[in-house]
mmCIF file of C-alpha atoms in Angstrom:
data_model
loop_
_atom_site.group_PDB
_atom_site.id
_atom_site.type_symbol
_atom_site.label_atom_id
_atom_site.label_comp_id
_atom_site.label_asym_id
_atom_site.label_seq_id
_atom_site.Cartn_x
_atom_site.Cartn_y
_atom_site.Cartn_z
ATOM 1 C CA MET J 1084 -7.853 40.297 239.920
ATOM 2 C CA ARG J 1085 -7.601 43.083 237.362
ATOM 3 C CA ILE J 1086 -10.653 43.968 235.266
ATOM 4 C CA ALA J 1087 -11.064 46.446 232.432
ATOM 5 C CA VAL J 1088 -14.462 48.186 232.264
ATOM 6 C CA PHE J 1089 -15.814 49.489 228.967
ATOM 7 C CA GLY J 1090 -19.185 51.148 228.616
ATOM 8 C CA LYS J 1091 -21.387 53.628 226.830
ATOM 9 C CA GLN J 1092 -24.033 56.056 227.984
ATOM 10 C CA PHE J 1093 -27.154 54.586 229.576
ATOM 11 C CA GLY J 1094 -30.359 55.811 231.149
ATOM 12 C CA GLU J 1095 -31.275 56.503 234.772
ATOM 13 C CA VAL J 1096 -32.834 53.041 235.112
ATOM 14 C CA PHE J 1097 -29.333 51.599 235.388
ATOM 15 C CA PHE J 1098 -27.717 54.281 237.591
ATOM 16 C CA ASN J 1099 -28.141 52.434 240.896
ATOM 17 C CA ALA J 1100 -27.135 49.113 239.380
ATOM 18 C CA CYS J 1101 -23.943 50.692 238.039
ATOM 19 C CA LYS J 1102 -23.063 52.078 241.469
ATOM 20 C CA SER J 1103 -23.689 48.663 242.960
ATOM 21 C CA LEU J 1104 -21.421 47.046 240.387
ATOM 22 C CA PHE J 1105 -18.447 49.229 241.248
ATOM 23 C CA ASN J 1106 -19.088 48.766 244.958
ATOM 24 C CA ILE J 1107 -18.909 45.019 244.465
ATOM 25 C CA LEU J 1108 -15.639 45.318 242.585
ATOM 26 C CA LYS J 1109 -14.246 47.518 245.366
ATOM 27 C CA ASP J 1110 -15.377 45.150 248.134
ATOM 28 C CA ASN J 1111 -13.614 42.271 246.333
ATOM 29 C CA ASN J 1112 -10.344 44.229 245.959
ATOM 30 C CA VAL J 1113 -10.539 44.199 242.195
ATOM 31 C CA ASP J 1114 -8.130 46.489 240.340
ATOM 32 C CA VAL J 1115 -10.238 48.441 237.829
ATOM 33 C CA VAL J 1116 -8.960 49.810 234.544
ATOM 34 C CA ILE J 1117 -11.692 51.898 232.978
ATOM 35 C CA HIS J 1118 -12.309 53.403 229.565
ATOM 36 C CA LYS J 1119 -11.669 57.134 230.003
ATOM 37 C CA PRO J 1120 -14.769 58.392 228.121
ATOM 38 C CA PHE J 1121 -16.974 56.047 230.155
ATOM 39 C CA TYR J 1122 -15.384 57.291 233.380
ATOM 40 C CA ASP J 1123 -16.171 60.880 232.324
ATOM 41 C CA PHE J 1124 -19.791 59.892 231.677
ATOM 42 C CA LEU J 1125 -20.076 58.338 235.164
ATOM 43 C CA LEU J 1126 -18.683 61.570 236.720
ATOM 44 C CA THR J 1127 -20.918 63.981 234.851
ATOM 45 C CA SER J 1128 -24.178 62.079 234.317
ATOM 46 C CA VAL J 1129 -24.371 59.352 236.947
ATOM 47 C CA LYS J 1130 -22.720 61.595 239.590
ATOM 48 C CA MET J 1131 -20.444 58.848 240.822
ATOM 49 C CA LYS J 1132 -16.693 58.629 241.059
ATOM 50 C CA PRO J 1133 -15.622 54.976 241.031
ATOM 51 C CA GLU J 1134 -12.298 53.990 242.459
ATOM 52 C CA VAL J 1135 -10.058 53.024 239.571
ATOM 53 C CA ASP J 1136 -6.405 52.115 239.187
ATOM 54 C CA ALA J 1137 -5.866 53.220 235.589
ATOM 55 C CA PHE J 1138 -7.526 54.408 232.413
ATOM 56 C CA PHE J 1139 -7.456 53.058 228.912
ATOM 57 C CA THR J 1140 -8.201 54.623 225.525
ATOM 58 C CA HIS J 1141 -6.335 52.169 223.249
ATOM 59 C CA HIS J 1142 -6.408 48.421 222.819
ATOM 60 C CA ASP J 1143 -2.751 48.128 223.941
ATOM 61 C CA ASP J 1144 -3.717 49.592 227.344
ATOM 62 C CA ILE J 1145 -5.549 46.429 228.486
ATOM 63 C CA ALA J 1146 -2.917 43.795 227.782
ATOM 64 C CA ASP J 1147 -2.544 42.821 231.456
ATOM 65 C CA VAL J 1148 -6.178 42.370 232.573
ATOM 66 C CA ASP J 1149 -8.008 39.154 233.471
ATOM 67 C CA LEU J 1150 -11.501 40.102 232.242
ATOM 68 C CA VAL J 1151 -13.212 42.853 230.299
ATOM 69 C CA PHE J 1152 -16.637 44.056 231.485
ATOM 70 C CA SER J 1153 -18.820 45.512 228.734
ATOM 71 C CA ILE J 1154 -21.633 47.640 230.193
ATOM 72 C CA GLY J 1155 -24.366 48.466 227.711
ATOM 73 C CA GLY J 1156 -26.042 46.529 224.923
ATOM 74 C CA ASP J 1157 -24.857 44.312 222.128
ATOM 75 C CA GLY J 1158 -23.491 47.334 220.223
ATOM 76 C CA THR J 1159 -21.297 48.193 223.219
ATOM 77 C CA PHE J 1160 -20.139 44.580 223.337
ATOM 78 C CA LEU J 1161 -19.117 44.731 219.670
ATOM 79 C CA GLU J 1162 -17.127 47.876 220.330
ATOM 80 C CA ALA J 1163 -15.426 46.195 223.308
ATOM 81 C CA VAL J 1164 -14.277 43.494 220.904
ATOM 82 C CA THR J 1165 -12.199 46.108 219.063
ATOM 83 C CA TYR J 1166 -10.180 46.625 222.255
ATOM 84 C CA VAL J 1167 -9.752 42.974 223.110
ATOM 85 C CA ARG J 1168 -8.893 41.779 219.584
ATOM 86 C CA ASP J 1169 -6.642 38.715 219.634
ATOM 87 C CA LYS J 1170 -5.621 38.958 223.314
ATOM 88 C CA GLY J 1171 -7.908 36.104 224.379
ATOM 89 C CA ILE J 1172 -9.269 38.103 227.366
ATOM 90 C CA PRO J 1173 -12.784 36.913 228.259
ATOM 91 C CA ILE J 1174 -15.534 39.481 227.885
ATOM 92 C CA VAL J 1175 -18.424 39.765 230.360
ATOM 93 C CA GLY J 1176 -21.521 41.386 228.838
ATOM 94 C CA ILE J 1177 -23.668 43.297 231.361
ATOM 95 C CA ASN J 1178 -26.829 44.718 229.838
ATOM 96 C CA SER J 1179 -27.922 48.175 230.984
ATOM 97 C CA GLY J 1180 -31.218 47.943 229.137
ATOM 98 C CA ARG J 1181 -33.063 45.073 227.522
ATOM 99 C CA LEU J 1182 -31.794 41.513 227.262
ATOM 100 C CA GLY J 1183 -29.103 41.067 224.611
ATOM 101 C CA PHE J 1184 -27.628 38.073 222.868
ATOM 102 C CA LEU J 1185 -24.074 39.150 223.718
ATOM 103 C CA ALA J 1186 -24.655 41.370 226.748
ATOM 104 C CA ASP J 1187 -26.847 38.746 228.381
ATOM 105 C CA ILE J 1188 -26.413 39.491 232.126
ATOM 106 C CA SER J 1189 -29.511 41.500 233.044
ATOM 107 C CA GLN J 1190 -29.783 44.104 235.770
ATOM 108 C CA GLY J 1191 -31.918 41.831 237.939
ATOM 109 C CA GLU J 1192 -29.382 39.002 238.020
ATOM 110 C CA MET J 1193 -26.242 41.177 238.072
ATOM 111 C CA LYS J 1194 -25.264 40.745 241.731
ATOM 112 C CA VAL J 1195 -25.446 36.958 241.630
ATOM 113 C CA ALA J 1196 -23.726 36.860 238.260
ATOM 114 C CA LEU J 1197 -20.865 39.064 239.465
ATOM 115 C CA ARG J 1198 -20.340 36.775 242.435
ATOM 116 C CA GLU J 1199 -20.038 33.784 240.133
ATOM 117 C CA VAL J 1200 -17.726 35.617 237.778
ATOM 118 C CA LEU J 1201 -15.403 36.778 240.547
ATOM 119 C CA ASP J 1202 -15.362 33.246 241.964
ATOM 120 C CA GLY J 1203 -14.481 31.821 238.553
ATOM 121 C CA LYS J 1204 -17.703 29.830 238.285
ATOM 122 C CA TYR J 1205 -18.217 30.156 234.555
ATOM 123 C CA ARG J 1206 -17.432 28.446 231.280
ATOM 124 C CA LEU J 1207 -15.683 30.018 228.289
ATOM 125 C CA ARG J 1208 -17.231 29.970 224.841
ATOM 126 C CA GLN J 1209 -15.150 30.857 221.783
ATOM 127 C CA LEU J 1210 -16.853 32.955 219.109
ATOM 128 C CA ASP J 1211 -15.421 33.051 215.562
ATOM 129 C CA LEU J 1212 -14.909 36.322 213.710
ATOM 130 C CA LEU J 1213 -14.486 37.180 210.058
ATOM 131 C CA VAL J 1214 -11.802 39.327 208.472
ATOM 132 C CA LEU J 1215 -12.091 41.524 205.369
ATOM 133 C CA GLU J 1216 -9.228 42.045 202.939
ATOM 134 C CA THR J 1217 -9.288 44.737 200.274
ATOM 135 C CA ASN J 1218 -6.659 46.053 197.896
ATOM 136 C CA GLY J 1219 -7.102 49.426 199.555
ATOM 137 C CA ASN J 1220 -6.872 48.219 203.157
ATOM 138 C CA HIS J 1221 -10.024 50.214 203.871
ATOM 139 C CA PHE J 1222 -10.479 49.364 207.572
ATOM 140 C CA GLY J 1223 -6.784 49.284 208.523
ATOM 141 C CA ASP J 1224 -6.258 47.301 211.758
ATOM 142 C CA TYR J 1225 -10.017 47.168 212.362
ATOM 143 C CA ASN J 1226 -10.789 44.851 209.431
ATOM 144 C CA PHE J 1227 -12.587 42.198 211.523
ATOM 145 C CA ALA J 1228 -16.153 41.639 212.687
ATOM 146 C CA LEU J 1229 -17.846 39.464 215.250
ATOM 147 C CA ASN J 1230 -21.289 39.787 213.586
ATOM 148 C CA GLU J 1231 -21.098 40.574 209.911
ATOM 149 C CA LEU J 1232 -19.841 42.356 206.856
ATOM 150 C CA ALA J 1233 -22.655 44.231 205.104
ATOM 151 C CA ILE J 1234 -22.331 45.581 201.551
ATOM 152 C CA SER J 1235 -24.970 48.126 200.587
ATOM 153 C CA LYS J 1236 -25.765 50.962 198.232
ATOM 154 C CA ARG J 1237 -25.348 54.536 199.441
ATOM 155 C CA ASP J 1238 -28.688 55.919 198.287
ATOM 156 C CA SER J 1239 -32.308 54.766 198.118
ATOM 157 C CA SER J 1240 -32.660 54.426 194.346
ATOM 158 C CA ALA J 1241 -31.165 51.728 192.108
ATOM 159 C CA MET J 1242 -30.198 48.266 193.280
ATOM 160 C CA ILE J 1243 -26.625 47.034 193.093
ATOM 161 C CA THR J 1244 -25.167 43.826 191.759
ATOM 162 C CA ILE J 1245 -22.777 41.831 193.975
ATOM 163 C CA HIS J 1246 -20.884 39.125 192.059
ATOM 164 C CA THR J 1247 -20.075 36.472 194.628
ATOM 165 C CA TYR J 1248 -17.501 33.706 194.514
ATOM 166 C CA VAL J 1249 -16.774 30.962 197.094
ATOM 167 C CA ASN J 1250 -13.202 29.672 196.902
ATOM 168 C CA ASN J 1251 -13.038 31.259 193.423
ATOM 169 C CA GLU J 1252 -16.103 29.319 192.237
ATOM 170 C CA PHE J 1253 -18.926 31.524 191.025
ATOM 171 C CA LEU J 1254 -21.971 31.398 193.324
ATOM 172 C CA ASN J 1255 -24.322 34.103 192.093
ATOM 173 C CA SER J 1256 -24.688 37.713 191.013
ATOM 174 C CA PHE J 1257 -27.012 39.126 193.680
ATOM 175 C CA TRP J 1258 -29.169 41.957 192.313
ATOM 176 C CA ALA J 1259 -30.304 43.515 195.590
ATOM 177 C CA ASP J 1260 -30.047 46.448 197.973
ATOM 178 C CA GLY J 1261 -27.000 44.742 199.482
ATOM 179 C CA LEU J 1262 -25.479 41.555 200.806
ATOM 180 C CA ILE J 1263 -24.550 40.326 204.282
ATOM 181 C CA ILE J 1264 -21.749 37.896 205.092
ATOM 182 C CA SER J 1265 -22.502 36.826 208.647
ATOM 183 C CA THR J 1266 -20.838 34.713 211.294
ATOM 184 C CA THR J 1267 -22.951 32.335 213.345
ATOM 185 C CA THR J 1268 -22.878 34.895 216.154
ATOM 186 C CA GLY J 1269 -24.259 37.446 213.734
ATOM 187 C CA SER J 1270 -27.021 35.103 212.629
ATOM 188 C CA THR J 1271 -29.275 36.669 215.283
ATOM 189 C CA ALA J 1272 -28.421 40.237 214.191
ATOM 190 C CA TYR J 1273 -28.741 41.995 210.833
ATOM 191 C CA SER J 1274 -28.888 38.731 208.874
ATOM 192 C CA LEU J 1275 -31.909 37.581 210.876
ATOM 193 C CA SER J 1276 -33.768 40.791 210.191
ATOM 194 C CA VAL J 1277 -33.580 40.223 206.427
ATOM 195 C CA GLY J 1278 -34.626 36.581 206.527
ATOM 196 C CA GLY J 1279 -31.409 34.740 207.329
ATOM 197 C CA PRO J 1280 -31.384 31.522 209.416
ATOM 198 C CA ILE J 1281 -30.533 31.275 213.100
ATOM 199 C CA LEU J 1282 -27.382 29.162 213.637
ATOM 200 C CA HIS J 1283 -25.796 27.950 216.835
ATOM 201 C CA PRO J 1284 -22.488 29.774 217.574
ATOM 202 C CA ASP J 1285 -20.593 26.461 217.389
ATOM 203 C CA SER J 1286 -21.819 25.699 213.839
ATOM 204 C CA LYS J 1287 -18.581 26.869 212.154
ATOM 205 C CA CYS J 1288 -20.400 28.471 209.202
ATOM 206 C CA LEU J 1289 -20.793 31.732 207.318
ATOM 207 C CA ILE J 1290 -24.166 32.939 206.082
ATOM 208 C CA ILE J 1291 -24.544 34.752 202.764
ATOM 209 C CA THR J 1292 -27.801 36.730 202.960
ATOM 210 C CA PRO J 1293 -29.077 39.117 200.274
ATOM 211 C CA ILE J 1294 -30.809 42.326 201.371
ATOM 212 C CA ALA J 1295 -34.146 42.817 199.508
ATOM 213 C CA PRO J 1296 -33.166 40.746 196.456
ATOM 214 C CA HIS J 1297 -34.926 41.514 193.145
ATOM 215 C CA ASN J 1298 -35.504 37.779 192.516
ATOM 216 C CA LEU J 1299 -37.617 36.314 195.318
ATOM 217 C CA ASN J 1300 -36.305 32.811 194.698
ATOM 218 C CA VAL J 1301 -32.815 33.946 195.793
ATOM 219 C CA ARG J 1302 -32.386 32.674 199.359
ATOM 220 C CA PRO J 1303 -29.634 32.852 202.037
ATOM 221 C CA VAL J 1304 -26.821 30.348 201.612
ATOM 222 C CA VAL J 1305 -24.884 28.702 204.492
ATOM 223 C CA VAL J 1306 -21.253 27.754 203.721
ATOM 224 C CA PRO J 1307 -18.375 26.407 205.864
ATOM 225 C CA ASN J 1308 -16.352 29.116 207.555
ATOM 226 C CA ASP J 1309 -13.051 27.791 206.184
ATOM 227 C CA VAL J 1310 -13.837 29.157 202.697
ATOM 228 C CA GLU J 1311 -12.896 32.497 201.158
ATOM 229 C CA VAL J 1312 -15.773 34.606 199.772
ATOM 230 C CA THR J 1313 -14.865 37.146 197.112
ATOM 231 C CA LEU J 1314 -17.205 40.026 196.240
ATOM 232 C CA LYS J 1315 -17.204 42.392 193.275
ATOM 233 C CA VAL J 1316 -19.801 45.153 193.344
ATOM 234 C CA GLU J 1317 -21.225 47.223 190.469
ATOM 235 C CA GLY J 1318 -24.147 49.585 189.968
ATOM 236 C CA ARG J 1319 -25.214 52.983 188.667
ATOM 237 C CA ASP J 1320 -23.187 54.655 191.374
ATOM 238 C CA SER J 1321 -19.430 54.010 191.403
ATOM 239 C CA LYS J 1322 -19.187 54.014 195.188
ATOM 240 C CA PHE J 1323 -20.702 51.681 197.765
ATOM 241 C CA LEU J 1324 -20.739 51.122 201.493
ATOM 242 C CA ALA J 1325 -19.018 48.357 203.465
ATOM 243 C CA SER J 1326 -19.796 47.891 207.178
ATOM 244 C CA LEU J 1327 -17.996 45.673 209.683
ATOM 245 C CA ASP J 1328 -20.330 45.499 212.679
ATOM 246 C CA SER J 1329 -20.765 49.234 213.424
ATOM 247 C CA ARG J 1330 -17.785 50.547 211.410
ATOM 248 C CA SER J 1331 -18.367 51.702 207.830
ATOM 249 C CA GLU J 1332 -16.180 52.711 204.898
ATOM 250 C CA VAL J 1333 -16.941 53.833 201.373
ATOM 251 C CA PHE J 1334 -15.287 51.930 198.515
ATOM 252 C CA ASP J 1335 -15.483 52.161 194.735
ATOM 253 C CA ASN J 1336 -16.209 49.508 192.128
ATOM 254 C CA SER J 1337 -12.551 48.851 191.437
ATOM 255 C CA VAL J 1338 -12.180 47.199 194.851
ATOM 256 C CA ASN J 1339 -12.394 43.446 195.312
ATOM 257 C CA LEU J 1340 -13.486 42.319 198.800
ATOM 258 C CA LYS J 1341 -12.272 39.015 200.236
ATOM 259 C CA VAL J 1342 -13.948 37.627 203.354
ATOM 260 C CA LYS J 1343 -12.781 34.687 205.453
ATOM 261 C CA LYS J 1344 -12.602 33.453 209.017
ATOM 262 C CA ALA J 1345 -10.293 35.522 211.205
ATOM 263 C CA GLY J 1346 -7.172 33.936 212.674
ATOM 264 C CA PHE J 1347 -8.363 34.596 216.234
ATOM 265 C CA SER J 1348 -11.565 34.188 218.244
ATOM 266 C CA ILE J 1349 -13.265 36.019 221.113
ATOM 267 C CA ASN J 1350 -13.772 34.420 224.503
ATOM 268 C CA VAL J 1351 -17.065 35.119 226.264
ATOM 269 C CA ILE J 1352 -18.205 33.812 229.616
ATOM 270 C CA GLU J 1353 -21.238 31.552 230.068
ATOM 271 C CA LEU J 1354 -22.781 31.195 233.511
ATOM 272 C CA ASP J 1355 -24.930 28.374 234.858
ATOM 273 C CA GLY J 1356 -28.477 28.852 233.589
ATOM 274 C CA HIS J 1357 -27.238 30.793 230.614
ATOM 275 C CA SER J 1358 -26.942 29.295 227.170
ATOM 276 C CA PHE J 1359 -27.579 30.172 223.566
ATOM 277 C CA PHE J 1360 -30.950 28.421 223.635
ATOM 278 C CA THR J 1361 -32.186 30.124 226.823
ATOM 279 C CA THR J 1362 -31.121 33.515 225.506
ATOM 280 C CA LEU J 1363 -32.797 32.733 222.193
ATOM 281 C CA ARG J 1364 -36.102 31.925 223.905
ATOM 282 C CA ASN J 1365 -35.958 34.965 226.142
ATOM 283 C CA LYS J 1366 -34.837 37.444 223.476
ATOM 284 C CA LEU J 1367 -37.322 36.320 220.825
ATOM 285 C CA MET J 1368 -40.068 35.600 223.396
ATOM 286 C CA TRP J 1369 -40.688 32.132 222.043
ATOM 287 C CA GLY J 1370 -43.560 30.428 223.804
ATOM 288 C CA VAL J 1371 -44.977 33.665 225.181
ATOM 289 C CA ASP J 1372 -48.732 33.966 224.662
ATOM 290 C CA LYS J 1373 -49.526 37.654 224.117
ATOM 291 C CA ARG J 1374 -53.293 37.013 223.880
ATOM 292 C CA ASN J 1375 -53.818 36.986 227.637
#
């Protein structure tokens, strides 16, 4: 088995677990391809030198691997997606801190989970992405997102107006601080924090959620994910901000933005005892009584 390992910096609380992870991979004769900046972090900060077979710095460098391990939080997982792209390689999210929706294997269950992963005892879940098209090709080859596209103003003063069309039919002109077009995976991310609904990842929808709308009767709208959403932005400033997951670009008011479902999906593993609903309860602490 050949596994690519991608990660970011983490705290001392995960140092021993990280060493254990690489020891397990070594004991199981796994060929490891590691992201070079992450390897450098392990050398200098964690004081460990894992046995690796190769390094990668570009998405083309991991074309021949069976799995991708993402070590970090949900943000790290989203960055790992930019390396996997349309290759169909399953991603394993190992959380180095608190429980995540995407990086949902915690430190305490890591050893058992790794055993199940290496033995192939898991299910695959496909997660839809969205793609952004602009007449300026602002994001180049990175014009996709697993969570959301967020349109926002660049300063803290005047609101902006986002004229929104669904399959060329006018929906609304949102007068707000911004607008989020979210996938179902992203329904538990930025969209949730501004009042959007939680949707199951298999729902096949997009969520249109305004950010701090001027009119309080303007609510999030759920639409099928086979539509094309067109956005035209205007405001006092002539330039605005577009963000795909953690990647941002500035665009001006002459740019039309078209959002639709991407032509590929991301495979993630799901272990026994893990599901969207269990992660939802644990992450949001539903049913926990804090009074005692």
